[in-house]
Short mmCIF file of C-alpha atoms in Angstrom, two decimals:
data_model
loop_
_atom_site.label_atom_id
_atom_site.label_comp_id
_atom_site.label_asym_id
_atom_site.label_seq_id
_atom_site.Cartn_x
_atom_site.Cartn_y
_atom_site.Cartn_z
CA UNK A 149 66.50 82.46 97.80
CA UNK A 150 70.67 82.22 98.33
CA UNK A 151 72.50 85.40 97.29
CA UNK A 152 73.93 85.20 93.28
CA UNK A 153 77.46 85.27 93.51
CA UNK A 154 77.82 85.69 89.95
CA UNK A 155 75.41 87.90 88.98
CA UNK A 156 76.76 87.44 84.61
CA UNK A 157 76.64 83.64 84.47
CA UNK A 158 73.24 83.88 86.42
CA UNK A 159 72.01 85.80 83.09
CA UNK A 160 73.43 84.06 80.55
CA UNK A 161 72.11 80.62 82.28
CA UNK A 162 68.58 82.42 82.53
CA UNK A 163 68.71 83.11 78.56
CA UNK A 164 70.19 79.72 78.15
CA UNK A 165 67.17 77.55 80.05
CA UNK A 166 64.82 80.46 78.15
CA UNK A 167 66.13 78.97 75.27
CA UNK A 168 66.26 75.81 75.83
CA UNK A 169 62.31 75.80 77.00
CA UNK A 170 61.30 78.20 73.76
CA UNK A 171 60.25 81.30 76.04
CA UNK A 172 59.67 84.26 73.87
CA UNK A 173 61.16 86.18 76.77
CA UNK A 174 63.05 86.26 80.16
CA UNK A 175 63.02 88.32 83.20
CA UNK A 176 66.17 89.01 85.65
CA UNK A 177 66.79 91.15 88.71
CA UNK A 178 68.92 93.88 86.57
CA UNK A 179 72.17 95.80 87.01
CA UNK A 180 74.17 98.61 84.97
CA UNK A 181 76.42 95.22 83.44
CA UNK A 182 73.45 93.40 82.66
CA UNK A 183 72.03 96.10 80.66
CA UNK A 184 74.83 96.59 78.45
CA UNK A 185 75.60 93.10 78.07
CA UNK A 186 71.79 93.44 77.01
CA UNK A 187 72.62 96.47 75.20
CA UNK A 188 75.45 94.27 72.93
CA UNK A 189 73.37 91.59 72.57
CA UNK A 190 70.58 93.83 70.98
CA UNK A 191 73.01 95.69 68.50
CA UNK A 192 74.39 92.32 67.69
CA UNK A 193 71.01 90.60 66.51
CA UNK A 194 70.97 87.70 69.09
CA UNK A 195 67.58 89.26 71.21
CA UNK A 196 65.07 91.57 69.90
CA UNK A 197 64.69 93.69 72.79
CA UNK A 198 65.55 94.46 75.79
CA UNK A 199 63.29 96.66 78.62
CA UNK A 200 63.92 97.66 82.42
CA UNK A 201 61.25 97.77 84.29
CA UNK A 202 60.71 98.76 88.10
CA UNK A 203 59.39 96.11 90.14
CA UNK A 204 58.23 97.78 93.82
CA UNK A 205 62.07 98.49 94.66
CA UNK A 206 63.64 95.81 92.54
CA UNK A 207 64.11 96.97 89.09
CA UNK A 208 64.02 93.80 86.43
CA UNK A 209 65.57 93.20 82.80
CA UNK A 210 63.15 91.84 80.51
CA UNK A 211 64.93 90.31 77.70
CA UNK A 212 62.83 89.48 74.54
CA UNK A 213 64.33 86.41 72.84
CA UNK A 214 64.80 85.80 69.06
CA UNK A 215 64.47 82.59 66.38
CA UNK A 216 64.87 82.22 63.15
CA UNK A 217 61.96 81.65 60.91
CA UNK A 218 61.88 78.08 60.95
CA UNK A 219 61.96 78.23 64.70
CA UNK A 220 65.66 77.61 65.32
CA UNK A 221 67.66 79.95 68.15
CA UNK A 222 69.54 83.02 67.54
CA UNK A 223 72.06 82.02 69.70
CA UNK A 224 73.46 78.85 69.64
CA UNK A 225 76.38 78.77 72.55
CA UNK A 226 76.72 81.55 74.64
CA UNK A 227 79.40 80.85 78.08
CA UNK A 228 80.97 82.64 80.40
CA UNK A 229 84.52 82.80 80.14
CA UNK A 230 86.26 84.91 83.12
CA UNK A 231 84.34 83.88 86.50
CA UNK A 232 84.70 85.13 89.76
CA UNK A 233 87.36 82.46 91.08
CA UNK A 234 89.34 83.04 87.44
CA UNK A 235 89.40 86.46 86.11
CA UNK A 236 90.41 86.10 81.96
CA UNK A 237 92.59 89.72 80.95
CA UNK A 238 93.62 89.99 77.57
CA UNK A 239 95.59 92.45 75.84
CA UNK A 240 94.17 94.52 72.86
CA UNK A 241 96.29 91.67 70.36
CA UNK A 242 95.00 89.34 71.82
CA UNK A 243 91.20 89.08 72.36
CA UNK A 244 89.71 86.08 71.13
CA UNK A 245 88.05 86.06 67.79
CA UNK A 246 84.63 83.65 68.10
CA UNK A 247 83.98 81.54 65.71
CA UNK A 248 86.41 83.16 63.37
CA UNK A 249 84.81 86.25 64.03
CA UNK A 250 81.39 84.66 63.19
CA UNK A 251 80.40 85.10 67.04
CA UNK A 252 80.32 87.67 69.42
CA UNK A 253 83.20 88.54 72.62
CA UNK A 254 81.71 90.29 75.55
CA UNK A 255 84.07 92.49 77.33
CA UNK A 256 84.71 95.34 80.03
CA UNK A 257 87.36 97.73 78.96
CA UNK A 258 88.40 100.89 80.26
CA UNK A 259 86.71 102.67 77.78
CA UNK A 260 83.37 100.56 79.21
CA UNK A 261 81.45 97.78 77.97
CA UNK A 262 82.11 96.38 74.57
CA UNK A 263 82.32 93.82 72.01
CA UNK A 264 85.65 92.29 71.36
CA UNK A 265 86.01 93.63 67.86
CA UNK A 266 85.06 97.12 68.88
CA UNK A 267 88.03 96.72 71.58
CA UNK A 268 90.46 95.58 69.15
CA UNK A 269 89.66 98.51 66.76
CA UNK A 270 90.02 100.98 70.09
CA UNK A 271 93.36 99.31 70.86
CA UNK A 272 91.96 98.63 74.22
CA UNK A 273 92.52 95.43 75.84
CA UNK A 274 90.34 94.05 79.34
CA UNK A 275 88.32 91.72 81.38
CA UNK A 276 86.34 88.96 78.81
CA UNK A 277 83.32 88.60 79.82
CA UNK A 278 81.43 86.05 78.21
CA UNK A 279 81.12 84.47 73.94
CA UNK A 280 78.06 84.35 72.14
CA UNK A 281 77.22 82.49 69.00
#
C-alpha cells in the first residue's frame, strides 16, 4: 500500500465512503490529530464513539458512526479545507462560521485542537482543518 500523504483527508474520506455504504463503524491507522478530530466529532454529536485500539504495533481508530432514527446520516458534508499543497490560516475574526453556525469548523490552534467557535471565544486564530455538517 503507497504511503498517505495526507493523513486528515484520508479520515474524513474513510468516514465519508463509511457513510456512503451504511457501515455502523470505521477503522483507520490512528494518530494524536486523528483522535481529537475524533474527540470533536464525539462532543459534537456527529459519531457515537470513538476507541483506539492496538493492533500488533499499529495502533487503529475505530470510529462508531451515527444516523438518525429514520436511518438518515449524522453528517451530511464533511471536507477538508487546508491541504497539504494549500495551508488555510485564519485569524481569530475571521474563522468561518458553517452553515451559519449550524455546522462544525475543525481547527489547530495554539492552544491545540478545537472547534472553530471554541477558537473564536479563546480569541485564538489558526490552521482550519476541515467543516462538518
Amino acid at each position: 500500500m503507497a504511503a498517505v500523504t495526507d493523513p486528515i483527508a484520508d479520515m474524513l474520506t474513510r468516514i465519508r465512503n463509511a457513510i456512503r455504504a451504511r457501515h455502523s463503524r470505521v477503522d483507520m491507522p490512528s494518530s494524536n490529530v486523528k483522535v481529537g478530530v475524533a474527540m470533536i466529532l464525539k462532543e459534537e454529536g456527529y459519531i457515537g464513539s470513538y476507541k483506539v485500539t492496538e493492533d500488533g504495533k499499529k495502533k487503529m481508530l475505530r470510529l462508531n458512526l451515527r444516523y438518525g432514527a429514520d436511518g438518515r446520516n449524522v453528517i451530511a458534508t464533511l471536507e477538508r479545507v487546508s491541504k497539504p499543497g494549500r495551508r488555510v490560516y485564519v485569524g481569530a475574526r475571521e474563522i468561518p462560521r458553517v452553515l451559519g453556525g449550524m455546522g462544525v469548523t475543525i481547527m489547530t490552534t495554539p492552544k491545540g485542537l478545537m472547534t472553530g467557535k471554541k477558537a473564536r471565544l479563546a480569541g485564538v486564530g489558526g490552521e482550519v482543518l476541515c467543516n462538518v455538517s
